[in-house]
Coordinates of C-alpha atoms and ligand atoms in Angstrom, one line a residue:
X15 CA -19.9 28.9 23.8
X16 CA -23.6 28.3 23.8
X17 CA -26.4 30.8 23.2
X18 CA -26.1 32.1 26.8
X19 CA -22.4 32.7 26.4
X20 CA -21.3 29.7 28.6
X21 CA -18.7 27.2 27.7
X22 CA -20.3 23.9 26.8
X23 CA -19.5 21.1 29.3
X24 CA -20.2 18.4 26.8
X25 CA -17.1 16.3 26.0
X26 CA -16.0 16.6 22.3
X27 CA -16.6 13.3 20.6
X28 CA -14.2 12.5 17.8
X29 CA -15.4 10.2 15.0
X30 CA -13.5 7.0 15.0
X31 CA -11.0 6.6 12.2
X32 CA -9.1 3.9 10.4
X33 CA -5.6 4.4 8.9
X34 CA -6.0 3.2 5.3
X35 CA -4.1 2.8 2.0
X36 CA -4.7 1.3 -1.4
X37 CA -2.1 -1.3 -2.3
X38 CA -1.1 -4.1 -4.6
X39 CA -1.1 -7.2 -2.3
X40 CA 1.2 -10.0 -3.4
X41 CA 0.2 -13.6 -3.9
X42 CA 2.2 -16.2 -1.8
X43 CA 4.3 -16.9 -4.9
X44 CA 5.3 -13.2 -5.3
X45 CA 5.8 -12.9 -1.5
X46 CA 8.3 -15.8 -1.5
X47 CA 10.1 -14.1 -4.5
X48 CA 10.3 -10.9 -2.4
X49 CA 11.5 -12.9 0.6
X50 CA 14.3 -14.3 -1.6
X51 CA 15.3 -10.8 -2.6
X52 CA 15.5 -9.9 1.1
X53 CA 17.6 -12.9 1.8
X54 CA 20.1 -11.8 -0.8
X55 CA 20.8 -8.5 1.0
X56 CA 23.0 -7.7 3.9
X57 CA 20.8 -6.4 6.6
X58 CA 23.3 -4.7 8.8
X59 CA 21.3 -2.6 11.3
X60 CA 18.4 -2.2 8.9
X61 CA 15.0 -3.4 10.1
X62 CA 13.5 -5.9 7.7
X63 CA 9.8 -5.6 6.9
X64 CA 7.8 -8.7 8.0
X65 CA 7.2 -11.0 5.0
X66 CA 3.4 -10.8 5.7
X67 CA 3.5 -7.0 5.4
X68 CA 5.2 -6.7 2.0
X69 CA 3.2 -4.8 -0.5
X70 CA 3.2 -1.9 -3.0
X71 CA 1.3 1.2 -1.8
X72 CA -0.8 2.8 -4.6
X73 CA -2.2 5.6 -2.5
X74 CA -1.9 6.4 1.2
X75 CA -5.2 7.9 2.6
X76 CA -4.1 8.3 6.3
X77 CA -6.6 8.3 9.1
X78 CA -10.1 8.5 7.7
X79 CA -13.7 8.3 9.0
X80 CA -16.2 5.6 8.1
X81 CA -17.9 8.1 5.7
X82 CA -14.6 8.8 3.9
X83 CA -13.9 5.0 3.7
X84 CA -17.2 4.5 2.0
X85 CA -16.4 7.3 -0.4
X86 CA -13.0 5.7 -1.2
X87 CA -14.6 2.2 -1.7
X88 CA -17.1 3.7 -4.1
X89 CA -14.3 5.2 -6.1
X90 CA -12.5 1.9 -6.2
X91 CA -15.6 0.1 -7.2
X92 CA -15.9 2.4 -10.2
X93 CA -12.4 1.7 -11.5
X94 CA -12.4 -0.9 -14.3
X95 CA -8.6 -0.9 -15.1
X96 CA -6.7 -3.7 -16.8
X97 CA -4.5 -6.5 -15.4
X98 CA -0.8 -6.0 -16.0
X99 CA 2.6 -7.6 -15.6
X100 CA 5.0 -5.9 -13.2
X101 CA 8.7 -6.7 -13.1
X102 CA 10.5 -5.8 -9.9
X103 CA 14.0 -5.5 -11.3
X104 CA 15.6 -2.7 -9.4
X105 CA 16.9 -2.3 -5.8
X106 CA 17.3 1.2 -4.4
X107 CA 17.8 3.1 -1.1
X108 CA 16.3 6.4 -0.2
X109 CA 19.0 7.7 2.1
X110 CA 16.9 10.4 3.8
X111 CA 14.1 8.0 4.9
X112 CA 16.4 4.9 5.2
X113 CA 14.0 2.9 3.0
X114 CA 15.5 0.1 1.0
X115 CA 13.2 -1.0 -1.7
X116 CA 12.7 -3.3 -4.7
X117 CA 10.9 -1.6 -7.6
X118 CA 10.0 -1.6 -11.2
X119 CA 12.2 0.2 -13.8
X120 CA 9.2 0.3 -16.1
X121 CA 5.8 1.4 -14.9
X122 CA 3.1 -0.4 -17.0
X123 CA 0.6 2.1 -18.4
X124 CA -2.3 0.2 -16.7
X125 CA -0.6 0.7 -13.3
X126 CA 0.0 4.4 -14.0
X127 CA -3.7 4.7 -15.0
X128 CA -4.9 2.9 -11.9
X129 CA -3.0 5.2 -9.6
X130 CA -4.1 8.3 -11.6
X131 CA -7.8 7.2 -11.4
X132 CA -7.6 6.5 -7.7
X133 CA -5.9 9.8 -7.1
X134 CA -8.5 11.8 -9.1
X135 CA -11.4 9.9 -7.5
X136 CA -10.1 10.0 -3.9
X137 CA -9.3 13.7 -4.2
X138 CA -13.1 14.2 -4.4
X139 CA -13.5 12.4 -1.0
X140 CA -11.9 15.4 0.7
X141 CA -8.6 13.8 1.6
X142 CA -5.3 15.7 1.4
X143 CA -3.2 13.5 -0.9
X144 CA 0.5 13.2 -1.3
X145 CA 1.4 15.1 -4.5
X146 CA 4.8 13.3 -5.0
X147 CA 5.1 11.3 -8.2
X148 CA 4.3 7.6 -7.9
X149 CA 7.2 5.3 -7.7
X150 CA 6.1 1.6 -7.5
X151 CA 8.2 -0.1 -4.8
X152 CA 8.0 -2.7 -2.1
X153 CA 9.7 -1.5 1.1
X154 CA 12.0 -4.3 2.2
X155 CA 13.9 -2.7 5.0
X156 CA 13.8 0.5 7.1
X157 CA 16.6 2.3 8.8
X158 CA 18.9 1.1 6.1
X159 CA 22.2 2.9 5.5
X160 CA 23.7 1.1 2.5
X161 CA 22.6 -1.6 0.0
X162 CA 24.9 -4.6 -0.1
X163 CA 24.0 -7.7 -2.1
X164 CA 25.3 -11.2 -1.8
X165 CA 24.3 -12.1 -5.4
X166 CA 22.7 -10.4 -8.4
X167 CA 19.0 -9.5 -8.1
X168 CA 16.6 -12.1 -9.4
X169 CA 13.8 -10.0 -10.8
X170 CA 10.3 -10.8 -9.3
X171 CA 7.6 -11.2 -11.9
X172 CA 4.2 -10.2 -10.6
X173 CA 0.9 -10.6 -12.6
X174 CA -1.4 -8.0 -11.1
X175 CA -5.1 -8.5 -11.5
X176 CA -6.5 -6.9 -8.4
X177 CA -5.9 -4.1 -5.9
X178 CA -6.9 -3.7 -2.3
X179 CA -7.9 -1.4 0.5
X180 CA -5.7 -2.1 3.5
X181 CA -5.9 -1.0 7.1
X182 CA -2.7 -0.3 9.0
X183 CA -2.7 -0.9 12.7
X184 CA 0.1 0.1 14.9
X185 CA 0.9 -2.3 17.8
X186 CA 3.7 -2.4 20.3
X187 CA 5.5 -4.9 18.0
X188 CA 5.1 -2.8 14.9
X189 CA 2.7 -2.2 12.0
X190 CA 0.2 -4.8 11.1
X191 CA -1.7 -4.6 7.8
X192 CA -5.1 -6.2 7.0
X193 CA -6.7 -6.4 3.6
X194 CA -10.2 -5.1 4.0
X195 CA -11.6 -5.2 0.5
X196 CA -10.2 -6.0 -2.9
X197 CA -11.3 -5.3 -6.5
X198 CA -10.4 -7.2 -9.6
X199 CA -9.0 -5.3 -12.6
X200 CA -10.9 -5.8 -15.8
X201 CA -14.2 -4.3 -16.9
X202 CA -16.2 -7.5 -16.8
X203 CA -15.1 -8.6 -13.3
X204 CA -15.4 -5.4 -11.4
X205 CA -16.3 -5.0 -7.8
X206 CA -15.2 -8.2 -6.1
X207 CA -15.7 -7.4 -2.5
X208 CA -15.1 -8.8 0.9
X209 CA -12.9 -9.0 3.9
X210 CA -10.2 -11.2 2.5
X211 CA -7.6 -11.7 5.2
X212 CA -4.3 -12.5 3.6
X213 CA -5.2 -14.8 0.7
X214 CA -8.9 -15.4 0.1
X215 CA -9.8 -16.9 -3.3
X216 CA -12.4 -15.2 -5.4
X217 CA -15.9 -16.6 -5.6
Ligands
2AM304 P1 6.0 2.6 1.8 O1 4.9 2.4 0.7 O2 7.2 3.4 1.3 O3 6.4 1.4 2.5 C1 1.3 2.1 5.2 O4 1.9 3.0 6.1 C2 2.0 2.1 3.8 O5 1.7 3.4 3.2 C3 3.5 2.0 3.8 O6 3.8 1.1 2.8 C4 4.1 3.4 3.5 O7 5.3 3.5 2.9 C5 2.9 4.0 2.7 N1 2.9 5.4 2.9 C6 2.9 6.4 1.9 N2 2.8 7.6 2.4 C7 2.8 7.5 3.8 C8 2.7 8.4 4.8 N3 2.6 9.8 4.6 N4 2.7 8.0 6.1 C9 2.8 6.6 6.3 N5 2.8 5.7 5.4 C10 2.8 6.1 4.1

């Protein structure tokens, strides 16, 4: 209602949003290790994740405005962190969601600290965050009912020295992810920026 008590005829303009999440984005080498793990599993009726989409979510932000994205990027920019080794050595299935994953039995302290710092910082951007404990995993398949392996799991070794802000776009043929910006871990190499596409080398 306006001052005269009439309903406004102006259309409501929603600010455009992007669906974003922070992630660890695999190198081509790690990606092919993950593809081998996938190939060692019986798919059944499960829906495999496209190889180009494989990643570890650090923090899911949901649909956010440009202003919130800037806030999130400022938080990321301020994180020094440390590189770490991740060993993906465990296969699991969450029956309720049907997610079949490969994950790390051991969570390196630097990874736990990275997620903690992101969580603390991003909470200040006014986003409602998932309060569930962090379980580092790469979703390999969705709609899975059972895990059946053809051969024992060959653990995937992943040297992590950066993290990324990724946009999720839903298209008729499924989700597509694009790395928007990435930051190196390590105090003296902080703040590497840029739109990377899948595998841009650092300057
Ligand atoms: P996942 O990490 O188990 O695969 C983009 O949607 C990514 O964010 C996916 O990797 C997805 O799950 C993760 N994610 C975490 N919380 C989510 C949520 N509430 N809705 C959608 N995706 C979420």
